XYZ file of C-alpha atoms in Angstrom:
625
model
C 11.047 -20.873 -24.619
C 8.472 -18.700 -25.395
C 8.047 -14.642 -25.760
C 4.669 -13.190 -24.861
C 5.492 -9.250 -26.199
C 2.152 -6.993 -24.907
C 3.371 -3.508 -24.844
C 4.681 -1.492 -28.304
C 6.624 0.983 -25.970
C 10.321 0.060 -26.081
C 10.630 1.928 -22.856
C 7.355 0.824 -21.119
C 7.968 -2.485 -21.469
C 5.525 -5.773 -20.562
C 6.443 -8.908 -22.307
C 5.550 -12.522 -20.983
C 8.225 -15.542 -20.724
C 7.154 -18.806 -20.881
C 10.148 -20.857 -19.493
C 10.581 -24.356 -17.809
C 6.583 -24.706 -17.211
C 6.410 -21.252 -15.353
C 5.176 -17.979 -16.881
C 6.848 -14.953 -15.994
C 5.624 -11.348 -16.568
C 8.312 -8.855 -16.955
C 7.429 -5.451 -15.977
C 4.082 -3.996 -16.938
C 4.739 -0.513 -17.867
C 1.930 1.945 -18.785
C 1.934 4.086 -21.712
C 0.356 6.917 -21.265
C 1.629 8.807 -24.403
C -2.410 8.288 -24.887
C -3.228 10.954 -22.691
C -1.808 13.580 -25.286
C -5.004 12.870 -27.150
C -6.970 14.299 -24.214
C -8.050 18.087 -23.248
C -5.921 18.956 -20.305
C -7.941 19.274 -16.786
C -7.362 22.104 -15.511
C -7.346 22.766 -11.370
C -10.384 25.996 -11.928
C -12.826 26.577 -14.982
C -10.659 27.768 -17.751
C -12.930 30.162 -19.854
C -10.343 29.657 -22.829
C -10.759 25.546 -22.870
C -14.557 25.534 -22.012
C -14.933 27.994 -25.349
C -13.053 25.494 -27.817
C -15.505 24.622 -30.801
C -16.351 20.985 -31.407
C -15.240 19.223 -34.320
C -17.769 19.117 -37.440
C -16.431 16.658 -39.712
C -15.511 17.070 -43.584
C -18.617 16.017 -44.530
C -20.437 19.087 -41.960
C -21.243 16.119 -39.047
C -21.024 17.463 -35.492
C -21.923 14.174 -34.097
C -18.951 14.069 -32.126
C -18.948 18.360 -31.206
C -19.713 16.985 -27.428
C -16.525 14.908 -27.507
C -13.726 16.366 -29.702
C -12.876 19.734 -29.480
C -10.441 21.707 -32.068
C -7.353 24.043 -31.059
C -5.102 25.246 -33.464
C -5.224 23.036 -35.667
C -5.449 19.989 -33.533
C -8.357 17.781 -32.570
C -8.698 16.793 -28.873
C -11.032 14.448 -26.504
C -13.302 16.613 -23.819
C -12.874 13.691 -21.374
C -10.573 12.346 -18.416
C -7.226 11.041 -19.915
C -7.032 7.459 -21.088
C -4.232 4.782 -21.018
C -3.366 2.674 -22.933
C -2.723 -0.768 -21.195
C -0.689 -4.004 -22.430
C -2.237 -6.711 -24.619
C -4.637 -8.912 -22.457
C -5.881 -11.009 -24.942
C -2.498 -12.303 -26.602
C -2.541 -14.992 -23.337
C -4.744 -15.906 -20.228
C -2.910 -13.458 -17.870
C -4.457 -15.254 -15.138
C -1.720 -18.266 -15.211
C 1.179 -16.367 -15.030
C 2.986 -17.471 -11.789
C 5.126 -13.978 -11.327
C 5.814 -10.389 -12.106
C 9.590 -8.760 -12.027
C 9.762 -5.258 -11.317
C 12.898 -3.710 -13.115
C 11.853 -0.056 -11.818
C 9.396 1.968 -10.417
C 8.730 3.851 -13.867
C 7.827 0.145 -15.135
C 4.855 -0.840 -12.945
C 2.453 1.801 -13.335
C 0.232 -0.662 -14.976
C 0.501 -3.192 -12.468
C -3.648 -3.059 -10.509
C -4.686 -3.497 -14.017
C -2.890 -6.645 -14.004
C -3.534 -7.979 -10.771
C -7.032 -6.903 -10.035
C -8.576 -7.198 -13.525
C -6.846 -10.298 -15.370
C -7.671 -13.488 -12.415
C -4.191 -12.593 -11.531
C -3.074 -15.212 -8.484
C 0.939 -15.441 -7.982
C 3.182 -13.170 -6.190
C 4.959 -9.945 -7.935
C 8.694 -9.206 -6.777
C 10.262 -5.791 -6.429
C 12.595 -3.462 -4.430
C 11.945 -1.698 -1.737
C 12.810 1.697 -3.436
C 10.575 0.522 -6.071
C 7.729 -0.334 -4.088
C 8.020 2.813 -2.378
C 8.780 5.465 -5.004
C 6.146 3.694 -7.353
C 3.330 3.615 -5.078
C 4.252 7.600 -4.857
C 4.153 7.777 -8.715
C 0.460 6.067 -8.577
C -0.964 7.549 -5.834
C -0.059 11.124 -7.591
C -1.692 9.654 -10.275
C -4.967 8.759 -9.039
C -5.200 12.021 -6.950
C -4.315 14.300 -10.104
C -7.229 12.673 -11.882
C -9.329 12.349 -9.349
C -9.417 15.949 -8.450
C -10.506 17.071 -11.344
C -14.034 14.913 -11.788
C -15.268 15.256 -15.367
C -19.299 14.584 -15.851
C -18.798 13.363 -19.529
C -16.990 10.455 -20.547
C -15.813 10.243 -24.833
C -16.431 7.114 -26.650
C -18.049 7.389 -29.924
C -14.714 8.239 -31.392
C -13.222 4.822 -30.712
C -16.059 3.415 -33.252
C -13.602 2.227 -35.802
C -16.166 3.518 -38.347
C -15.996 6.482 -36.582
C -12.212 6.591 -35.573
C -11.429 6.321 -39.389
C -13.216 9.844 -40.232
C -11.141 11.803 -37.768
C -8.005 14.171 -38.272
C -4.555 12.210 -37.249
C -3.322 11.808 -34.702
C -6.626 10.231 -33.387
C -7.124 8.915 -36.617
C -3.968 6.726 -36.377
C -4.500 6.040 -32.588
C -3.410 2.293 -32.096
C -5.270 -0.194 -30.304
C -8.215 2.677 -28.379
C -10.289 -0.155 -27.574
C -7.258 -0.623 -24.444
C -7.126 2.870 -23.739
C -8.755 2.796 -19.927
C -9.760 5.648 -17.581
C -7.370 5.551 -14.147
C -7.339 2.930 -11.508
C -8.286 3.396 -7.985
C -6.449 3.822 -4.644
C -7.765 0.948 -3.325
C -6.891 -0.827 -6.531
C -3.585 0.240 -5.754
C -3.014 -1.063 -2.662
C -4.431 -4.109 -3.484
C -1.984 -4.496 -6.359
C 0.556 -3.781 -3.627
C -0.423 -5.762 -1.360
C 0.604 -8.726 -3.889
C 3.922 -7.706 -3.711
C 7.172 -9.553 -2.040
C 10.511 -7.341 -1.180
C 13.966 -8.652 -2.492
C 16.843 -7.393 -1.959
C 20.136 -7.150 -5.290
C 21.226 -10.450 -5.611
C 18.611 -12.374 -3.527
C 17.971 -15.643 -5.225
C 14.421 -16.762 -5.241
C 13.185 -20.480 -6.179
C 10.269 -20.411 -8.492
C 8.150 -24.079 -7.844
C 11.690 -25.625 -7.932
C 12.015 -25.200 -11.544
C 13.970 -21.538 -12.473
C 15.749 -19.114 -10.040
C 15.752 -15.578 -10.391
C 17.950 -12.830 -8.956
C 17.127 -9.233 -8.818
C 21.115 -7.393 -9.765
C 21.229 -3.442 -9.928
C 20.715 -1.628 -13.254
C 22.310 1.705 -12.215
C 19.188 3.760 -13.173
C 17.036 4.640 -10.606
C 16.776 4.010 -6.993
C 15.935 -0.157 -6.355
C 15.960 -0.512 -10.170
C 16.655 -3.899 -11.380
C 17.704 -6.279 -14.043
C 16.874 -9.475 -13.532
C 18.683 -13.368 -14.396
C 15.991 -16.343 -14.464
C 17.898 -19.505 -14.661
C 17.959 -23.800 -14.641
C 20.675 -25.545 -14.168
C 21.892 -25.339 -17.914
C 20.314 -22.270 -19.252
C 20.625 -18.446 -18.726
C 18.344 -15.690 -19.365
C 18.593 -12.088 -18.893
C 16.597 -9.042 -18.648
C 18.402 -5.810 -19.288
C 15.530 -3.162 -18.679
C 16.590 0.741 -17.828
C 19.981 0.231 -17.079
C 22.655 3.059 -16.545
C 26.697 3.393 -16.754
C 26.656 6.749 -15.588
C 27.940 7.871 -12.130
C 24.490 9.581 -10.398
C 22.951 8.402 -7.183
C 21.735 4.813 -7.639
C 24.296 1.885 -6.936
C 26.374 1.017 -10.331
C 24.920 -1.241 -12.289
C 25.981 -5.009 -11.995
C 27.372 -6.032 -15.469
C 29.858 -8.926 -14.750
C 26.322 -11.529 -13.568
C 25.359 -11.001 -17.158
C 27.824 -12.869 -18.754
C 27.255 -16.297 -20.107
C 23.403 -15.542 -21.305
C 22.115 -18.067 -23.669
C 19.471 -15.140 -24.217
C 19.374 -11.347 -23.547
C 16.267 -9.515 -22.962
C 16.986 -5.287 -23.873
C 14.359 -3.224 -22.929
C 14.410 0.402 -21.694
C 16.924 2.009 -23.201
C 17.633 5.819 -23.785
C 14.793 7.897 -25.821
C 16.959 10.839 -26.686
C 20.312 8.865 -28.140
C 21.721 12.143 -29.488
C 21.600 14.222 -26.353
C 24.140 14.439 -23.670
C 22.396 13.922 -20.778
C 25.277 16.552 -18.740
C 25.330 18.808 -21.583
C 21.218 18.877 -20.767
C 21.998 19.854 -16.974
C 23.872 22.846 -18.525
C 21.101 24.025 -20.570
C 19.071 23.698 -18.242
C 20.548 25.444 -15.346
C 21.823 28.293 -17.701
C 18.028 28.691 -19.367
C 16.340 28.741 -15.709
C 19.000 31.614 -14.537
C 18.266 33.493 -17.838
C 14.997 33.366 -17.199
C 14.535 34.334 -13.505
C 17.084 37.496 -14.346
C 14.995 38.620 -16.870
C 11.987 38.620 -14.211
C 10.682 35.043 -15.606
C 9.432 32.161 -14.004
C 10.745 28.949 -14.895
C 7.808 25.782 -14.945
C 9.251 22.368 -14.942
C 6.965 19.764 -15.661
C 8.351 16.406 -14.204
C 7.712 13.104 -12.051
C 8.204 13.137 -7.773
C 11.124 11.049 -7.924
C 14.104 10.311 -10.193
C 15.713 12.946 -12.019
C 14.797 15.933 -10.217
C 17.197 14.676 -6.980
C 20.071 15.471 -9.377
C 18.285 18.577 -11.281
C 17.978 19.953 -7.215
C 21.564 18.825 -6.892
C 23.052 20.246 -9.466
C 20.891 23.544 -8.818
C 22.541 23.452 -5.047
C 26.200 23.507 -6.668
C 24.838 26.281 -9.030
C 22.530 29.032 -7.351
C 25.551 30.719 -5.878
C 27.735 31.530 -8.180
C 24.285 32.410 -10.822
C 23.103 35.018 -8.166
C 19.938 33.006 -7.629
C 20.220 32.833 -3.621
C 17.044 34.946 -3.400
C 15.252 32.807 -6.124
C 12.235 30.656 -4.693
C 11.983 27.120 -5.521
C 9.430 25.257 -5.122
C 7.878 21.331 -5.255
C 4.584 21.088 -5.649
C 3.133 17.818 -5.523
C 0.708 15.551 -3.601
C 3.753 13.542 -2.271
C 6.571 15.594 -2.381
C 7.251 15.415 1.150
C 7.344 11.920 0.944
C 9.539 11.607 -2.234
C 12.015 14.079 -0.564
C 12.134 11.787 2.492
C 12.573 8.282 0.956
C 15.915 9.679 -0.869
C 17.294 10.497 2.048
C 16.350 7.273 3.789
C 17.293 4.264 1.288
C 21.198 4.698 2.075
C 21.512 1.122 0.718
C 20.696 1.338 -2.540
C 22.713 4.920 -3.455
C 26.133 5.173 -4.648
C 29.099 4.334 -2.542
C 29.929 8.462 -2.516
C 26.150 8.831 -1.126
C 26.401 5.764 1.625
C 29.589 7.048 3.145
C 28.059 10.610 3.229
C 25.439 8.766 5.349
C 27.916 7.292 7.739
C 29.470 10.824 8.662
C 26.619 11.502 9.481
C 25.357 14.142 6.794
C 21.960 13.558 4.037
C 23.260 11.798 1.138
C 21.059 14.729 -0.724
C 21.811 18.511 -0.524
C 18.256 18.827 -1.501
C 18.139 18.275 2.508
C 20.176 21.738 2.929
C 17.665 23.420 0.442
C 14.707 22.977 2.563
C 16.488 23.630 6.108
C 17.672 27.261 4.762
C 14.531 27.488 2.960
C 15.849 27.888 -0.400
C 13.171 25.015 -1.569
C 9.910 24.433 -0.148
C 7.725 21.394 -0.864
C 3.347 21.534 -0.695
C 1.077 19.166 -1.972
C -0.782 21.387 -3.440
C -1.041 24.538 -5.076
C -3.689 25.099 -2.320
C -3.293 26.578 1.189
C 0.127 27.570 2.634
C 1.300 27.922 -1.390
C -0.941 30.651 -1.952
C 0.456 32.576 1.225
C 4.002 31.657 0.636
C 4.168 32.184 -3.088
C 6.290 34.845 -4.318
C 7.335 35.538 -7.773
C 9.955 35.241 -10.301
C 9.919 31.577 -9.373
C 11.332 27.995 -9.915
C 8.412 25.637 -9.504
C 8.856 21.838 -10.296
C 5.685 20.058 -10.454
C 3.913 17.467 -12.448
C 2.665 16.075 -14.714
C 4.611 15.613 -17.703
C 2.359 15.218 -19.965
C 0.833 19.033 -18.683
C -2.685 17.023 -18.991
C -3.316 17.228 -15.461
C -1.869 17.875 -12.068
C -0.579 21.340 -10.991
C 1.312 21.732 -14.060
C -1.936 22.738 -15.836
C -3.139 25.362 -13.414
C 0.564 27.243 -14.147
C 0.746 26.329 -18.071
C -2.785 28.575 -17.727
C -1.257 31.482 -15.262
C 2.217 32.103 -17.493
C 1.700 30.946 -20.891
C 0.405 34.432 -21.965
C 4.045 35.840 -20.985
C 6.940 35.778 -23.102
C 9.216 36.286 -19.519
C 8.159 32.962 -18.550
C 9.956 29.611 -19.763
C 8.618 26.160 -19.177
C 11.347 23.314 -19.494
C 11.162 20.160 -20.641
C 13.263 17.292 -19.046
C 11.277 14.094 -19.039
C 11.490 12.646 -22.350
C 8.373 10.490 -22.316
C 6.587 12.637 -23.816
C 7.194 14.932 -27.179
C 7.075 18.600 -25.485
C 5.275 19.867 -29.049
C 2.480 17.541 -28.616
C 2.358 18.351 -24.876
C 2.266 21.667 -25.347
C -0.428 21.899 -28.467
C -3.632 22.398 -26.227
C -1.936 25.517 -24.753
C -1.730 27.160 -28.811
C -1.087 29.724 -29.089
C 1.203 30.278 -26.559
C 3.715 33.136 -25.534
C 5.831 31.651 -23.077
C 9.222 29.957 -24.000
C 9.212 26.405 -24.245
C 13.049 24.822 -23.977
C 13.838 20.639 -24.662
C 16.391 19.792 -22.130
C 15.744 15.920 -22.026
C 17.575 14.392 -19.509
C 17.993 10.474 -19.903
C 20.662 8.788 -18.052
C 19.899 4.673 -19.941
C 22.057 3.055 -22.019
C 22.762 4.897 -25.585
C 23.731 2.433 -28.896
C 27.574 3.020 -27.881
C 27.002 1.992 -24.119
C 25.058 -1.189 -25.264
C 27.438 -2.053 -28.411
C 30.057 -2.609 -25.484
C 28.343 -4.184 -23.047
C 26.933 -6.895 -25.222
C 30.992 -7.383 -26.427
C 31.603 -7.686 -23.111
C 29.186 -9.952 -21.932
C 28.425 -12.046 -25.178
C 24.956 -13.669 -24.859
C 24.071 -16.143 -27.315
C 21.404 -14.454 -28.824
C 19.879 -10.925 -28.074
C 16.070 -10.320 -28.077
C 15.040 -6.653 -28.546
C 12.123 -4.529 -29.486
C 11.771 -3.699 -33.466
C 12.805 0.021 -32.560
C 16.209 -1.114 -31.752
C 17.156 -2.679 -34.767
C 16.534 0.091 -37.384
C 17.770 3.664 -37.233
C 14.767 6.461 -35.515
C 12.489 7.729 -38.369
C 13.975 11.059 -38.351
C 16.990 9.898 -38.776
C 17.365 7.234 -40.978
C 20.849 7.487 -41.803
C 22.017 7.060 -38.660
C 22.873 3.480 -38.510
C 24.791 3.891 -35.322
C 21.161 4.540 -34.005
C 20.722 0.733 -33.730
C 21.952 -2.473 -32.158
C 24.689 -3.924 -34.160
C 25.688 -7.402 -32.542
C 26.464 -10.920 -34.179
C 24.297 -12.909 -34.167
C 21.777 -9.923 -34.947
C 19.205 -9.783 -32.449
C 15.657 -10.698 -33.328
C 12.911 -8.282 -32.742
C 9.597 -8.143 -31.542
C 6.402 -5.601 -32.000
C 2.996 -5.663 -29.551
C 0.965 -8.496 -29.689
C 3.944 -11.106 -31.447
C 4.758 -14.625 -29.741
C 8.216 -15.053 -30.249
C 9.973 -18.739 -30.235
C 13.252 -17.938 -28.707
C 16.219 -19.465 -30.607
C 17.771 -21.281 -27.783
C 17.028 -25.301 -27.017
C 17.211 -27.161 -24.010
C 19.566 -29.904 -24.495
C 19.756 -31.227 -20.572
C 18.168 -31.199 -17.981
C 18.196 -32.229 -14.031
C 15.593 -34.326 -12.707
C 15.410 -36.448 -9.488
C 14.423 -40.006 -9.534
C 12.191 -41.189 -6.441
C 11.956 -44.993 -5.825
C 8.289 -44.404 -4.541
C 5.750 -45.018 -7.142
C 2.265 -43.129 -6.187
C -0.464 -45.712 -6.523
C -2.460 -44.022 -8.385
C -1.746 -40.366 -10.964
C -1.837 -37.124 -8.854
C -5.293 -35.202 -9.444
C -4.931 -31.767 -10.855
C -4.894 -29.052 -8.686
C -8.208 -27.202 -7.931
C -6.565 -23.723 -7.452
C -4.495 -21.436 -9.782
C -2.018 -20.941 -8.198
C 1.464 -23.361 -8.622
C 3.176 -25.292 -5.741
C 6.891 -26.959 -6.256
C 6.956 -30.047 -7.032
C 8.694 -31.300 -3.488
C 5.288 -29.615 -2.033
C 3.035 -32.550 -2.512
C 4.856 -36.155 -2.037
C 2.616 -38.817 -3.033
C 1.350 -41.240 -0.349
C 3.360 -44.475 -1.343
C 2.471 -48.215 -0.512
C 5.287 -50.229 1.713
C 7.797 -51.596 -0.295
C 7.978 -55.377 -0.884
C 11.618 -56.588 0.671
C 14.243 -57.931 -1.777
C 14.731 -61.700 -1.367
C 18.308 -63.126 -1.527
C 20.294 -66.700 -1.466
C 19.591 -70.262 -3.098
C 17.828 -73.474 -1.832
C 19.453 -76.567 -1.158
C 16.929 -79.021 -2.376
C 17.796 -81.940 0.273
C 17.088 -79.242 3.262
C 14.449 -78.471 1.689
C 12.555 -81.618 0.952
C 13.707 -82.783 4.587
C 11.200 -79.613 5.938
C 8.480 -80.845 3.544
C 8.669 -84.423 5.077
C 9.064 -82.864 8.683
C 5.744 -80.928 8.125
C 3.934 -83.867 6.958
C 4.237 -84.046 3.029
C 5.543 -87.800 2.535
C 5.242 -88.755 -1.255
C 8.095 -86.081 -2.179
C 9.479 -86.482 -5.991
C 12.615 -84.567 -7.530
C 12.777 -83.643 -10.948
C 16.087 -82.334 -12.102
C 15.857 -79.730 -15.060
C 17.814 -77.423 -17.049
C 17.200 -74.196 -15.429
C 16.816 -76.397 -11.823
C 14.602 -78.448 -10.051
C 11.135 -79.447 -9.869
C 9.333 -81.100 -6.511
C 6.740 -83.047 -6.984
C 3.982 -83.378 -4.413
C 2.116 -85.729 -5.881
C -0.845 -86.606 -3.235
C -1.101 -82.841 -2.779
C -1.134 -82.261 -6.472
C 1.411 -79.361 -6.264
C 4.300 -78.707 -8.016
C 7.453 -75.963 -6.895
C 9.720 -75.055 -9.417
C 13.053 -74.031 -7.956
C 15.198 -71.567 -10.447
C 18.325 -69.753 -10.134
C 16.360 -66.559 -9.640
C 13.300 -67.498 -8.896
C 10.628 -69.925 -7.398
C 7.593 -70.849 -8.638
C 4.646 -72.828 -6.554
C 1.898 -74.023 -8.714
C -0.627 -75.469 -6.617
C -5.367 -76.244 -7.668
C -7.118 -73.207 -5.890
C -5.894 -74.265 -2.688
C -4.851 -70.746 -1.375
C -4.015 -71.938 2.970
C -1.599 -74.638 0.911
C 0.028 -72.042 -0.931
C 1.009 -69.773 1.650
C 2.281 -72.408 3.987
C 4.686 -73.997 1.128
C 5.517 -70.093 0.360
C 6.600 -69.750 4.220
C 8.885 -72.704 3.987
C 10.677 -71.492 0.944
C 11.528 -68.112 2.986
C 13.101 -70.011 5.763
C 15.725 -70.625 3.578
C 15.956 -66.540 1.584
C 17.398 -63.676 3.689
C 15.303 -60.229 3.396
C 16.768 -56.822 2.912
């Protein structure tokens, strides 16, 4: 049992498990932190960005001044943002049989895997994961394609050049793996390979192993996976939550008795309490609006935004914000708000009961009906006519490198009345703000991450008691900025096995038993290897077999056998007794018949018709079955 680690990002995993002759990819997360090294893509021409000076190296060289720009002591690539892909050279990805997706954040690299590696297998995911994942991909593609860049930067990626650059570009890893965004045709082709599954549904892979998705409690349709054979069980826990939010609660009981538990996707901010962060978010928002300022919330079009809108729904009237407009701007804003209302069976019990009353499970439906929340596909068109200040705007992308958020950062950044509130934990807010410096607007960091923290993980591991735990190396040591916090790491016995990007782990569990089915038929020749790369169930191709010879039973009475021979024209018959039986001699035909307790042999000299005739006479005394 081997684990190939293709991603170094603990919350955006991509691993491949080789288990019982099957090759299973566990998630295909896309590391977008690489985009922080690029300049933002403004929707309208930005005089400030276009006037940034080019980079001059320490030796006075200016050959990179077209590709790299300086801004407030930082260096940025002036090109279309690129993303850090999972490893593609560690193993042949065309041999991957299936891909298991745990949540919509962990499928963003799917088009790179399915469309560029020769992958011919099947992808398994729940329906909300697929539909919301499609929205995230569509927003990503739309945000980048609508601001085309004339130039492409690649010279700086040369290793000899990169080591001359200032940090963080100098220290950027795997820049050769950075790629531009995929296209919508590639997204559609990738999603067409997905097979929808439901919680606790058992899926057999080639008759060798069985995989089952379980609710992980983190997002709509998010899953943990059980991978098991008759005698082994591997649990894959990725992006799970024990907090009571809008998704179905986490299924912990099914994780028990695991031989190996692969643990990824823990909270990125273990010291921050999600409830406390929501409280800070609401108070900072109210304070800014009361002072006549605008609030900008960079966010994804799904997930935490549902919970934020629900909290604001309860908070608006008491805080005196009923007249303040809330805008949600995204190419997929309308679809996201609608999907959240129709996936009732994937919601927690309280929200499911509302559906049957009938009431909308999320209160943002009422906010839309009362015109307190308005959604738009972009800042153009209707939004321009309806736009009123002060207001609160939810829009993407959280990296501040593309999307409508870039326009509002440029528009509002010069006023200290305005505030940008960061709620998504995926990006360093200081790095996200770097190309906008100097900045007058206030910045508030309220990261909301409902995924498991280390206290919850310790409790979970004590309850489910796996034999072995495997996790990213980041979870086996305290954070670099808090090296004294030994409580911010996984503590279990035996100690967890850790992995890093581009490593191959041989998992400690050894198979001791195997269940096999033995068929009495034997193939006439070895089966030919399949011409297709697709795997097939063992039972799909049963080899053509020759009919079996019948088994014989009984004994041959020698006296009666001699009489039968004489009746058929054999006159000179002589019988001799031996230690094991009798020998019947046909002297005239120069033939010998050896009769023993468990066998009979006919020995004649190149006379096949005679041998067949004698064989038929012997068979008259035996029974076939």
